[in-house]
């Protein structure tokens, strides 16, 4: 009976901590619905002026225009989400727990930057080899990236992914979700898994979901080591910038692809392991010190 109640409590905690993700999903769909409705209205008016009344043609045109403007839709979603979750985080967690602790030193920032390079190489290398093995995943992934405007670095998509998403997503997952789990009495490892799972789910596809979960675990440890969310935001920004702007522009090398991906993986693993030792020391240094979450 005790074990069953403990399991039910744990399940309840997971469901409760998924609330920010659910709210985020609702916001995303509301923004998409409003954008679709505006485009539908505009296309219908234009087609009526041209004497085109066939439903299938109108629907086709609406979808086409929607995906042509998907970058603006994503930008709007991230901005609205940033405002809503920023207020939630501030009044729910930050305002009442503002304690002064150790600030980030220059050395801490440098190691964070090095870790972002290593972990991006590691994740990109493993993911690229996986996509070589599962080409159908690659096709689906590239189609999704193309629709989102990432494959051609569409302006609004890039601004949303590189600059706004790191702030908003850190507030949602390493900020609100992780702190909700801790308030429910969960230990760090459990709270970290819960927020990483929610982070993976929010990407809504297998490829991004897998690496987002792994990335979420890593950023959760950064939050624990540095003691505040600013380090998570900085790391997330550097990680997205490297993946979108730098590695995203590496040309296809044909038969050399696997060798390059394997080299990325080895180099990334080496850098990650080296920097992990510093994070362990940083966590020990900050233990028992009041920090700003």
CSV table of C-alpha atoms in Angstrom, one decimal:
chain,number,residue,atom,x,y,z
A,1,UNK,CA,0.0,0.0,0.0
A,2,UNK,CA,2.8,2.4,1.0
A,3,UNK,CA,4.7,1.6,-2.3
A,4,UNK,CA,1.6,2.2,-4.3
A,5,UNK,CA,0.9,5.6,-2.6
A,6,UNK,CA,4.6,6.5,-3.2
A,7,UNK,CA,4.2,5.7,-6.9
A,8,UNK,CA,1.0,7.6,-7.2
A,9,UNK,CA,2.6,10.6,-5.5
A,10,UNK,CA,5.5,10.4,-7.9
A,11,UNK,CA,3.2,10.2,-10.9
A,12,UNK,CA,1.2,13.2,-9.5
A,13,UNK,CA,4.4,15.2,-9.2
A,14,UNK,CA,5.3,14.4,-12.9
A,15,UNK,CA,1.8,15.4,-14.1
A,16,UNK,CA,1.8,18.6,-11.9
A,17,UNK,CA,5.3,19.6,-13.2
A,18,UNK,CA,4.1,19.2,-16.8
A,19,UNK,CA,1.8,22.2,-16.3
A,20,UNK,CA,4.3,24.7,-17.8
A,21,UNK,CA,4.8,22.5,-20.8
A,22,UNK,CA,1.0,22.2,-21.3
A,23,UNK,CA,0.6,26.0,-21.0
A,24,UNK,CA,3.4,26.5,-23.5
A,25,UNK,CA,1.7,24.0,-25.9
A,26,UNK,CA,-1.6,25.9,-25.5
A,27,UNK,CA,0.1,29.2,-26.2
A,28,UNK,CA,1.8,27.8,-29.3
A,29,UNK,CA,-1.4,26.4,-30.7
A,30,UNK,CA,-3.4,29.6,-30.0
A,31,UNK,CA,-0.8,31.7,-31.8
A,32,UNK,CA,-0.8,29.2,-34.7
A,33,UNK,CA,-4.6,29.3,-34.8
A,34,UNK,CA,-4.8,33.1,-34.8
A,35,UNK,CA,-2.1,33.3,-37.5
A,36,UNK,CA,-4.0,30.7,-39.6
A,37,UNK,CA,-7.3,32.5,-39.2
A,38,UNK,CA,-5.7,35.9,-40.3
A,39,UNK,CA,-4.1,34.2,-43.4
A,40,UNK,CA,-7.4,32.4,-44.2
A,41,UNK,CA,-9.3,35.7,-44.1
A,42,UNK,CA,-6.7,37.5,-46.3
A,43,UNK,CA,-6.5,34.7,-48.8
A,44,UNK,CA,-10.3,34.4,-49.1
A,45,UNK,CA,-10.7,38.1,-49.7
A,46,UNK,CA,-7.9,38.0,-52.4
A,47,UNK,CA,-9.4,34.9,-54.1
A,48,UNK,CA,-12.9,36.4,-54.0
A,49,UNK,CA,-11.6,39.5,-55.9
A,50,UNK,CA,-10.0,37.1,-58.4
A,51,UNK,CA,-13.2,35.0,-58.7
A,52,UNK,CA,-11.6,31.9,-57.2
A,53,UNK,CA,-14.1,30.1,-54.9
A,54,UNK,CA,-12.9,26.5,-55.0
A,55,UNK,CA,-12.2,25.3,-51.4
A,56,UNK,CA,-9.3,23.1,-52.3
A,57,UNK,CA,-7.4,25.9,-54.0
A,58,UNK,CA,-8.1,28.3,-51.1
A,59,UNK,CA,-6.9,25.7,-48.5
A,60,UNK,CA,-3.7,25.0,-50.5
A,61,UNK,CA,-3.0,28.7,-50.8
A,62,UNK,CA,-3.6,29.2,-47.0
A,63,UNK,CA,-1.2,26.4,-46.1
A,64,UNK,CA,1.4,27.8,-48.5
A,65,UNK,CA,1.2,31.3,-47.1
A,66,UNK,CA,1.2,30.0,-43.5
A,67,UNK,CA,4.5,28.1,-44.0
A,68,UNK,CA,6.0,31.1,-45.9
A,69,UNK,CA,5.4,33.1,-42.7
A,70,UNK,CA,6.1,30.4,-40.1
A,71,UNK,CA,9.2,32.3,-38.9
A,72,UNK,CA,7.0,35.2,-37.8
A,73,UNK,CA,4.6,32.8,-36.1
A,74,UNK,CA,7.4,31.2,-34.2
A,75,UNK,CA,8.8,34.6,-33.3
A,76,UNK,CA,5.4,35.7,-32.0
A,77,UNK,CA,4.9,32.5,-29.9
A,78,UNK,CA,8.4,32.9,-28.3
A,79,UNK,CA,7.8,36.5,-27.5
A,80,UNK,CA,4.4,35.9,-25.9
A,81,UNK,CA,5.7,32.9,-24.1
A,82,UNK,CA,8.7,34.8,-22.8
A,83,UNK,CA,6.4,37.5,-21.3
A,84,UNK,CA,4.0,35.0,-19.7
A,85,UNK,CA,6.6,32.7,-18.3
A,86,UNK,CA,8.8,35.6,-17.3
A,87,UNK,CA,6.0,36.9,-15.1
A,88,UNK,CA,5.3,33.4,-13.8
A,89,UNK,CA,8.9,32.8,-12.9
A,90,UNK,CA,9.4,36.1,-11.3
A,91,UNK,CA,6.4,36.1,-9.0
A,92,UNK,CA,6.3,32.3,-8.4
A,93,UNK,CA,10.0,31.7,-7.6
A,94,UNK,CA,12.5,34.6,-8.1
A,95,UNK,CA,10.8,37.4,-6.1
A,96,UNK,CA,10.5,35.5,-2.8
A,97,UNK,CA,13.8,33.6,-3.1
A,98,UNK,CA,16.2,36.4,-4.0
A,99,UNK,CA,19.3,35.6,-2.0
A,100,UNK,CA,22.7,36.9,-2.7
A,101,UNK,CA,25.3,34.3,-3.6
A,102,UNK,CA,28.5,33.9,-5.6
A,103,UNK,CA,28.4,35.7,-9.0
A,104,UNK,CA,29.8,34.1,-12.1
A,105,UNK,CA,33.5,34.7,-12.5
A,106,UNK,CA,35.3,35.2,-15.8
A,107,UNK,CA,36.7,31.7,-15.5
A,108,UNK,CA,33.2,30.3,-15.0
A,109,UNK,CA,32.0,31.9,-18.2
A,110,UNK,CA,35.0,30.7,-20.2
A,111,UNK,CA,34.4,27.1,-19.1
A,112,UNK,CA,30.7,27.4,-19.9
A,113,UNK,CA,31.6,28.6,-23.4
A,114,UNK,CA,34.0,25.7,-23.8
A,115,UNK,CA,31.4,23.2,-22.6
A,116,UNK,CA,28.8,24.6,-25.1
A,117,UNK,CA,31.3,23.9,-27.9
A,118,UNK,CA,32.1,20.4,-26.7
A,119,UNK,CA,28.5,19.4,-26.0
A,120,UNK,CA,27.3,20.8,-29.3
A,121,UNK,CA,30.0,18.7,-31.2
A,122,UNK,CA,29.1,15.6,-29.1
A,123,UNK,CA,25.3,15.9,-29.7
A,124,UNK,CA,25.6,16.9,-33.3
A,125,UNK,CA,28.1,14.1,-34.0
A,126,UNK,CA,25.9,11.4,-32.4
A,127,UNK,CA,22.7,12.8,-34.0
A,128,UNK,CA,24.2,13.0,-37.5
A,129,UNK,CA,25.5,9.4,-37.3
A,130,UNK,CA,22.0,8.3,-36.1
A,131,UNK,CA,20.4,10.2,-39.0
A,132,UNK,CA,22.8,8.5,-41.5
A,133,UNK,CA,21.6,5.2,-40.1
A,134,UNK,CA,18.0,6.2,-40.2
A,135,UNK,CA,17.6,8.2,-43.4
A,136,UNK,CA,13.8,8.4,-43.0
A,137,UNK,CA,14.3,10.3,-39.8
A,138,UNK,CA,16.6,12.6,-41.6
A,139,UNK,CA,14.0,13.3,-44.3
A,140,UNK,CA,11.3,14.0,-41.7
A,141,UNK,CA,13.7,16.2,-39.6
A,142,UNK,CA,14.9,18.2,-42.6
A,143,UNK,CA,11.3,18.7,-43.8
A,144,UNK,CA,10.4,20.0,-40.3
A,145,UNK,CA,13.4,22.3,-40.2
A,146,UNK,CA,12.6,23.6,-43.7
A,147,UNK,CA,9.0,24.4,-42.7
A,148,UNK,CA,10.2,26.2,-39.6
A,149,UNK,CA,12.6,28.3,-41.7
A,150,UNK,CA,15.7,27.0,-40.0
A,151,UNK,CA,17.2,25.3,-43.1
A,152,UNK,CA,17.7,28.6,-44.8
A,153,UNK,CA,18.3,30.7,-41.6
A,154,UNK,CA,15.1,32.7,-42.2
A,155,UNK,CA,15.4,35.9,-40.1
A,156,UNK,CA,12.6,35.6,-37.7
A,157,UNK,CA,13.2,31.9,-37.1
A,158,UNK,CA,16.9,32.5,-36.3
A,159,UNK,CA,16.1,35.4,-33.9
A,160,UNK,CA,13.5,33.2,-32.2
A,161,UNK,CA,15.8,30.1,-32.0
A,162,UNK,CA,19.1,31.8,-31.1
A,163,UNK,CA,18.1,34.8,-28.9
A,164,UNK,CA,14.5,34.4,-27.5
A,165,UNK,CA,14.1,30.6,-27.1
A,166,UNK,CA,17.2,30.3,-24.8
A,167,UNK,CA,15.6,32.7,-22.3
A,168,UNK,CA,12.0,31.5,-22.6
A,169,UNK,CA,12.8,27.8,-22.5
A,170,UNK,CA,15.2,28.2,-19.5
A,171,UNK,CA,12.4,30.0,-17.6
A,172,UNK,CA,10.0,27.2,-18.4
A,173,UNK,CA,12.1,24.1,-17.8
A,174,UNK,CA,15.2,24.8,-15.6
A,175,UNK,CA,13.3,27.7,-13.9
A,176,UNK,CA,9.6,26.9,-13.3
A,177,UNK,CA,9.4,23.1,-13.9
A,178,UNK,CA,12.6,22.2,-12.0
A,179,UNK,CA,11.6,24.4,-9.0
A,180,UNK,CA,8.1,23.0,-9.0
A,181,UNK,CA,9.5,19.5,-8.7
A,182,UNK,CA,11.8,20.6,-5.9
A,183,UNK,CA,9.0,22.2,-4.1
A,184,UNK,CA,7.1,18.9,-4.3
A,185,UNK,CA,10.0,17.3,-2.4
A,186,UNK,CA,11.8,15.7,-5.3
A,187,UNK,CA,15.6,15.3,-5.1
A,188,UNK,CA,17.8,17.0,-7.7
A,189,UNK,CA,18.2,14.0,-10.0
A,190,UNK,CA,14.4,13.4,-10.1
A,191,UNK,CA,13.6,17.1,-10.7
A,192,UNK,CA,16.3,17.1,-13.4
A,193,UNK,CA,14.8,14.1,-15.2
A,194,UNK,CA,11.3,15.6,-15.0
A,195,UNK,CA,12.3,18.9,-16.5
A,196,UNK,CA,14.4,17.3,-19.2
A,197,UNK,CA,11.5,15.0,-20.2
A,198,UNK,CA,9.2,18.0,-20.5
A,199,UNK,CA,11.8,19.8,-22.5
A,200,UNK,CA,12.1,16.8,-24.9
A,201,UNK,CA,8.3,16.5,-25.2
A,202,UNK,CA,7.9,20.2,-26.2
A,203,UNK,CA,9.9,19.6,-29.4
A,204,UNK,CA,7.1,17.3,-30.6
A,205,UNK,CA,9.3,15.1,-32.9
A,206,UNK,CA,11.6,12.1,-32.3
A,207,UNK,CA,14.9,13.5,-33.4
A,208,UNK,CA,14.7,16.8,-31.6
A,209,UNK,CA,13.0,15.1,-28.6
A,210,UNK,CA,15.9,12.8,-28.0
A,211,UNK,CA,18.6,15.4,-28.1
A,212,UNK,CA,16.5,17.9,-26.2
A,213,UNK,CA,16.1,15.4,-23.4
A,214,UNK,CA,19.9,14.9,-23.2
A,215,UNK,CA,20.5,18.6,-23.5
A,216,UNK,CA,18.0,19.2,-20.8
A,217,UNK,CA,19.8,16.9,-18.4
A,218,UNK,CA,23.1,18.7,-19.1
A,219,UNK,CA,21.6,22.2,-18.6
A,220,UNK,CA,20.0,20.9,-15.4
A,221,UNK,CA,23.5,20.1,-14.0
A,222,UNK,CA,24.7,23.5,-15.1
A,223,UNK,CA,21.8,25.0,-13.0
A,224,UNK,CA,22.9,22.9,-10.1
A,225,UNK,CA,26.6,23.7,-10.5
A,226,UNK,CA,26.3,27.5,-11.0
A,227,UNK,CA,23.3,27.9,-8.7
A,228,UNK,CA,21.3,30.3,-11.0
A,229,UNK,CA,19.5,30.4,-14.2
A,230,UNK,CA,21.6,33.0,-15.9
A,231,UNK,CA,24.3,30.4,-16.6
A,232,UNK,CA,21.7,28.1,-18.2
A,233,UNK,CA,20.5,31.0,-20.5
A,234,UNK,CA,24.1,31.8,-21.6
A,235,UNK,CA,24.9,28.1,-22.3
A,236,UNK,CA,21.6,27.6,-24.2
A,237,UNK,CA,22.3,30.8,-26.3
A,238,UNK,CA,25.8,29.6,-27.2
A,239,UNK,CA,24.6,26.0,-27.9
A,240,UNK,CA,21.8,27.2,-30.3
A,241,UNK,CA,24.1,29.8,-32.0
A,242,UNK,CA,26.7,27.1,-32.7
A,243,UNK,CA,24.1,24.6,-33.9
A,244,UNK,CA,22.1,27.1,-36.0
A,245,UNK,CA,24.7,29.5,-37.4
A,246,UNK,CA,28.0,27.6,-37.3
A,247,UNK,CA,27.5,23.8,-37.6
A,248,UNK,CA,24.3,24.3,-39.5
A,249,UNK,CA,26.3,25.7,-42.5
A,250,UNK,CA,28.8,22.9,-42.8
A,251,UNK,CA,28.5,21.5,-46.4
A,252,UNK,CA,27.7,17.9,-47.2
A,253,UNK,CA,31.0,16.0,-47.5
A,254,UNK,CA,29.5,12.9,-49.2
A,255,UNK,CA,31.4,9.7,-48.2
A,256,UNK,CA,33.4,11.6,-45.6
A,257,UNK,CA,30.3,12.5,-43.6
A,258,UNK,CA,30.6,9.6,-41.2
A,259,UNK,CA,34.3,10.2,-40.5
A,260,UNK,CA,33.6,13.9,-39.8
A,261,UNK,CA,30.6,13.1,-37.5
A,262,UNK,CA,32.7,10.5,-35.7
A,263,UNK,CA,35.5,13.0,-35.2
A,264,UNK,CA,33.0,15.6,-33.9
A,265,UNK,CA,31.7,13.0,-31.4
A,266,UNK,CA,35.2,12.1,-30.1
A,267,UNK,CA,36.3,15.7,-29.8
A,268,UNK,CA,33.0,16.7,-28.2
A,269,UNK,CA,33.2,13.8,-25.7
A,270,UNK,CA,36.8,14.8,-24.8
A,271,UNK,CA,35.9,18.4,-24.2
A,272,UNK,CA,32.7,17.5,-22.3
A,273,UNK,CA,34.5,15.1,-19.9
A,274,UNK,CA,37.3,17.6,-19.2
A,275,UNK,CA,34.9,20.5,-18.4
A,276,UNK,CA,32.6,18.2,-16.3
A,277,UNK,CA,35.4,18.0,-13.7
A,278,UNK,CA,35.3,21.7,-13.4
A,279,UNK,CA,31.5,21.7,-12.9
A,280,UNK,CA,31.9,19.2,-10.2
A,281,UNK,CA,34.4,21.4,-8.4
A,282,UNK,CA,32.1,24.5,-9.0
A,283,UNK,CA,29.2,22.6,-7.5
A,284,UNK,CA,31.3,21.8,-4.4
A,285,UNK,CA,32.4,25.4,-4.1
A,286,UNK,CA,28.9,26.7,-4.3
A,287,UNK,CA,27.4,24.1,-1.8
A,288,UNK,CA,25.8,25.8,1.1
A,289,UNK,CA,26.1,29.3,-0.4
A,290,UNK,CA,23.0,31.3,-1.0
A,291,UNK,CA,22.4,31.7,-4.7
A,292,UNK,CA,20.0,33.6,-7.0
A,293,UNK,CA,17.8,31.2,-8.9
